[in-house]
Amino acid sequence: MSKRFYITTAIDYVNGQPHLGHAYEKIVADVIARGRRSLGQEVFFLTGLDEHGQKVQQAAQSEGKAPQVYCDELARQWMAFVQKLCISNDDFVRTTQARHKSVVQALLQKLYDRGELYKAPYRGWYSWKEETFLTEKDRRPDGTFDPVWGEVTELVEDNWYFRMSRYQSWLIDYMEAHPEFVHPPSRRNEVLSFLRSQPLEDLCISRPAARLSWGIPLPFDPDYVNYVWFDALTNYFSIPAAWGDPAALSALQGYYASESSPKAALELWPADIHVIGKDIVRFHAIYWPIMLHAAGIEPPRQILVHGWWQKDGQKMSKTTGNVVDPVAVIDEWGVDAFRYYVLRELDIGPDGNWTDAGFRARYSAELANGLGNLVHRSLSMLQRYRQGVVPSVHHELAPEAERTAEEVRSCLQQSRLQPALIAIWSLITRANQYVDHTAPFKLAKDPAQATRLDQVLYNLVETVRVVAVLLWPFLPTTASRIYAQLGLETEPHRLTTARWGGLPPGHKVGAPQVLFPRKEH
Ligand code: MSP
């Protein structure tokens, strides 16, 4: 058994609405996961939901439902959303699952036994109406709290703390020794300068159960529940433990018994990539590695941080109606058009801006007229001039196709998704220009040019096949449809098959079908 490439997304708050930002993150992680599979690696891809906490408890209460019933209903919608996006996750974690809760408790108990947790008074501004502590961020510019919070008073209560401050210099050293730990480098620099500029505070990890019951009880003090980042972050580790991962089991020895049979065990930890948005970097790049280190567990290998989407240059907000509904876009344009736009428009790192006009422009120029047209005319000409039968192998476009495949391989190894798409589209453009330059419709009129026409047709259909293989991690449905139209019974899901010459002479291709219908808008 060897370690799988283990990749995760953040787990979404169950009580939020699935939106463009959530969709983007899952698609980015999905392409990286599929890319690794295409490279021949074994992969484990985890996504899921963050279901505990005050807001969920209150929302369930206001709908007159038990919190678990409320979560179960929403979880169904989220899982349907994940399917809609064609996400190839291997598991779906919900933090209310027993398999997760037992690992959180094991980890807490281990930290407690090691003297990493202590009880102390917690002081904060408390909203009695919303039953939650507020932070400095909730203050208005004039220092007061918004009336929506009702009466706000300073409250002191005992809580449990994690001794995070102990590990500040360990983390600085770790990050210096592992420059790839936070990516892109701009985010790494932010974290490092934060760590170097101020002392870390210890982390409050509990709430009194009397006030918040919707959480995981602390095993050593049942008057408290765990709150809530500690619980959420642990999902990345609890699922490997539940799958019998040897590293997880040995770290939890004496605290946890996995129910999975040793035969079915998967080697997963440490995680290779946690894909997250820029707002939760501190939790992932500071709290999480310190929690693990304090428990004697290796940190994840990389935190990959993406930017945030806006729409039309404004923050997305349901109240103003300034939102992109991924499901509506997918229903109208297809899932691969949606996946293509978000991946091509926004590199992993900077912030992005969705515009409907930009979406349509890319759809029309790059999908319908670029990729769609290449596939359609290549297959149509092969049908028309050669009854769909593939001619002898010819290598005119081979150097470009092989160079592109090499570029895509290196991009997939480095999670460089936008550059990979740019490379694939330059091959598509090149092939479309090749049609214009070689003018097969003219060659077809001259019997003396039959060999040349064979050559041109081979170069075109073989380029189409190679493009399908390169595209598979990004646009899996389209890639499979291209393979089906080529009359191939395999899937284009292995990068090694992008090697030139894969279409055998004499093979009969199928009928062309429109991949991206042109739309009047
Ligand atoms: N539950 C926490 C994460 C816990 S992970 C151990 C959470 N949930 S969330 O639903 O608010 O956000 C989930 C992910 O979506 C985060 O990585 C966040 O950055 C991302 N996005 C939320 N809005 C976004 C945009 N507008 N654009 C891009 N990504 C965004 O935080």
PDB file of N, CA, C and O in Angstrom, residues 97 121 163 221 292 348 434:
ATOM      1  N   GLN A  97     -21.306  13.690  12.059  1.00  0.00           N
ATOM      2  CA  GLN A  97     -21.204  12.226  11.976  1.00  0.00           C
ATOM      3  C   GLN A  97     -20.406  11.667  13.159  1.00  0.00           C
ATOM      4  O   GLN A  97     -19.397  12.257  13.576  1.00  0.00           O
ATOM      5  N   PRO A 121     -10.991  32.305  32.685  1.00  0.00           N
ATOM      6  CA  PRO A 121     -12.145  33.161  32.374  1.00  0.00           C
ATOM      7  C   PRO A 121     -12.047  33.722  30.957  1.00  0.00           C
ATOM      8  O   PRO A 121     -10.965  34.070  30.491  1.00  0.00           O
ATOM      9  N   ARG A 163      -3.159  25.958  24.406  1.00  0.00           N
ATOM     10  CA  ARG A 163      -1.908  26.736  24.551  1.00  0.00           C
ATOM     11  C   ARG A 163      -1.200  26.922  23.206  1.00  0.00           C
ATOM     12  O   ARG A 163      -0.127  26.377  22.978  1.00  0.00           O
ATOM     13  N   ASP A 221     -14.681  17.302  30.332  1.00  0.00           N
ATOM     14  CA  ASP A 221     -15.516  18.273  31.055  1.00  0.00           C
ATOM     15  C   ASP A 221     -16.852  18.436  30.331  1.00  0.00           C
ATOM     16  O   ASP A 221     -17.024  19.325  29.502  1.00  0.00           O
ATOM     17  N   LEU A 292      -2.024  20.175  15.361  1.00  0.00           N
ATOM     18  CA  LEU A 292      -1.484  18.862  14.999  1.00  0.00           C
ATOM     19  C   LEU A 292      -0.138  18.629  15.683  1.00  0.00           C
ATOM     20  O   LEU A 292       0.109  17.565  16.268  1.00  0.00           O
ATOM     21  N   ILE A 348      -5.392  30.793  -9.477  1.00  0.00           N
ATOM     22  CA  ILE A 348      -5.521  30.530  -8.039  1.00  0.00           C
ATOM     23  C   ILE A 348      -4.682  31.558  -7.282  1.00  0.00           C
ATOM     24  O   ILE A 348      -3.462  31.572  -7.402  1.00  0.00           O
ATOM     25  N   TYR A 434      -4.783  25.681 -38.814  1.00  0.00           N
ATOM     26  CA  TYR A 434      -4.293  24.634 -39.731  1.00  0.00           C
ATOM     27  C   TYR A 434      -5.387  24.275 -40.754  1.00  0.00           C
ATOM     28  O   TYR A 434      -5.110  24.081 -41.933  1.00  0.00           O
TER      29      TYR A 434
END
